[in-house]
GROMACS .gro file of C-alpha atoms in nm:
model
  110
    1MET     CA    1  -6.916   1.471   9.101
    2PRO     CA    2  -7.194   1.599   9.324
    3SER     CA    3  -7.411   1.339   9.493
    4SER     CA    4  -7.730   1.535   9.424
    5LEU     CA    5  -7.929   1.419   9.124
    6ALA     CA    6  -8.161   1.720   9.134
    7TRP     CA    7  -8.170   1.958   8.840
    8ARG     CA    8  -8.098   2.319   8.941
    9VAL     CA    9  -8.152   2.672   8.812
   10GLN     CA   10  -7.873   2.929   8.834
   11ARG     CA   11  -7.847   3.295   8.733
   12VAL     CA   12  -7.560   3.398   8.504
   13ALA     CA   13  -7.361   3.676   8.673
   14GLY     CA   14  -7.104   3.785   8.414
   15ASP     CA   15  -7.036   3.806   8.043
   16SER     CA   16  -6.751   3.555   8.009
   17MET     CA   17  -6.976   3.314   7.816
   18THR     CA   18  -7.111   3.570   7.567
   19PRO     CA   19  -7.264   3.509   7.313
   20ALA     CA   20  -7.393   3.171   7.437
   21LEU     CA   21  -7.493   3.313   7.778
   22ALA     CA   22  -7.535   3.670   7.897
   23ALA     CA   23  -7.545   3.834   8.239
   24GLY     CA   24  -7.899   3.809   8.375
   25ASP     CA   25  -7.980   3.486   8.190
   26TYR     CA   26  -8.087   3.185   8.392
   27VAL     CA   27  -7.959   2.837   8.313
   28VAL     CA   28  -8.092   2.491   8.393
   29LEU     CA   29  -7.822   2.255   8.521
   30ARG     CA   30  -7.849   1.880   8.477
   31PRO     CA   31  -7.622   1.686   8.713
   32TYR     CA   32  -7.378   1.437   8.569
   33THR     CA   33  -7.468   1.077   8.643
   34GLY     CA   34  -7.302   0.747   8.566
   35ARG     CA   35  -7.496   0.744   8.238
   36ARG     CA   36  -7.323   1.051   8.094
   37ALA     CA   37  -6.970   1.162   8.167
   38PRO     CA   38  -6.840   1.516   8.106
   39ARG     CA   39  -6.728   1.582   7.748
   40ALA     CA   40  -6.524   1.854   7.579
   41GLY     CA   41  -6.765   2.125   7.465
   42ASP     CA   42  -7.004   2.087   7.760
   43VAL     CA   43  -7.093   2.410   7.941
   44VAL     CA   44  -7.070   2.343   8.315
   45SER     CA   45  -7.126   2.522   8.642
   46PHE     CA   46  -6.865   2.468   8.912
   47ARG     CA   47  -6.725   2.618   9.229
   48THR     CA   48  -6.355   2.703   9.233
   49ALA     CA   49  -6.119   2.606   9.514
   50HIS     CA   50  -6.167   2.964   9.644
   51GLY     CA   51  -6.546   2.928   9.651
   52ARG     CA   52  -6.624   3.134   9.340
   53GLN     CA   53  -6.918   3.011   9.132
   54MET     CA   54  -6.841   2.997   8.757
   55ILE     CA   55  -6.989   2.878   8.429
   56LYS     CA   56  -6.739   2.777   8.159
   57ARG     CA   57  -6.703   2.546   7.860
   58LEU     CA   58  -6.496   2.227   7.901
   59GLN     CA   59  -6.194   2.228   7.670
   60ALA     CA   60  -6.010   1.902   7.738
   61GLU     CA   61  -5.957   1.647   8.012
   62VAL     CA   62  -5.602   1.693   8.135
   63GLY     CA   63  -5.583   1.380   8.350
   64ASP     CA   64  -5.716   1.238   8.676
   65GLY     CA   65  -6.067   1.374   8.611
   66ARG     CA   66  -5.942   1.733   8.585
   67TRP     CA   67  -6.047   1.964   8.302
   68SER     CA   68  -5.922   2.278   8.132
   69VAL     CA   69  -6.204   2.528   8.088
   70ALA     CA   70  -6.264   2.851   7.898
   71GLY     CA   71  -6.533   3.108   7.849
   72ASP     CA   72  -6.672   3.192   7.507
   73GLY     CA   73  -6.631   3.567   7.554
   74VAL     CA   74  -6.326   3.788   7.509
   75ARG     CA   75  -6.344   3.896   7.877
   76SER     CA   76  -6.326   3.540   8.004
   77MET     CA   77  -6.068   3.445   8.266
   78PRO     CA   78  -5.815   3.215   8.095
   79SER     CA   79  -5.800   2.853   8.207
   80ILE     CA   80  -5.436   2.901   8.301
   81ASP     CA   81  -5.548   3.146   8.573
   82LEU     CA   82  -5.806   2.901   8.707
   83GLY     CA   83  -5.599   2.585   8.683
   84ALA     CA   84  -5.747   2.247   8.599
   85ILE     CA   85  -6.094   2.199   8.748
   86PRO     CA   86  -6.175   1.859   8.903
   87SER     CA   87  -6.496   1.699   8.776
   88SER     CA   88  -6.597   1.661   9.143
   89ALA     CA   89  -6.645   2.042   9.147
   90PHE     CA   90  -6.902   2.030   8.864
   91GLN     CA   91  -7.251   2.117   8.983
   92GLY     CA   92  -7.407   2.027   8.652
   93ARG     CA   93  -7.411   2.066   8.276
   94VAL     CA   94  -7.599   2.363   8.132
   95VAL     CA   95  -7.880   2.224   7.918
   96TRP     CA   96  -8.117   2.521   7.888
   97ARG     CA   97  -8.094   2.897   7.897
   98ILE     CA   98  -8.374   3.139   7.984
   99LYS     CA   99  -8.275   3.463   7.817
  100ALA     CA  100  -8.299   3.794   7.996
  101PRO     CA  101  -8.504   4.011   7.967
  102SER     CA  102  -8.742   3.827   7.733
  103GLN     CA  103  -8.733   3.510   7.948
  104ARG     CA  104  -8.762   3.276   7.648
  105ALA     CA  105  -8.617   2.929   7.686
  106ALA     CA  106  -8.348   2.819   7.439
  107ARG     CA  107  -8.101   2.534   7.396
  108ILE     CA  108  -7.733   2.614   7.453
  109PRO     CA  109  -7.542   2.633   7.121
  110LYS     CA  110  -7.248   2.393   7.081
   0.00000   0.00000   0.00000
């Protein structure tokens, strides 16, 4: 997992997480620490092995700290196309969403 303990803000670029997140939303990322490990159902931001930034929901740990992921939307790239994502690639768990265009803060639905 990343060594940075700083919370971050990231803009949502696509619609693969609709309806929980929409393109143009901003999300607040809380880094994972030793106090809270990743869990199925968490929405996480990560960078793929090819350098692509993505936000997906954790489905299940598949072994050795690797996770299957999926988007909430029908246009989401299937986990099988991404492969298992190592928890070391996680940049943080999405804990807040700022909706576009109204810019109102809201918790992420489970």
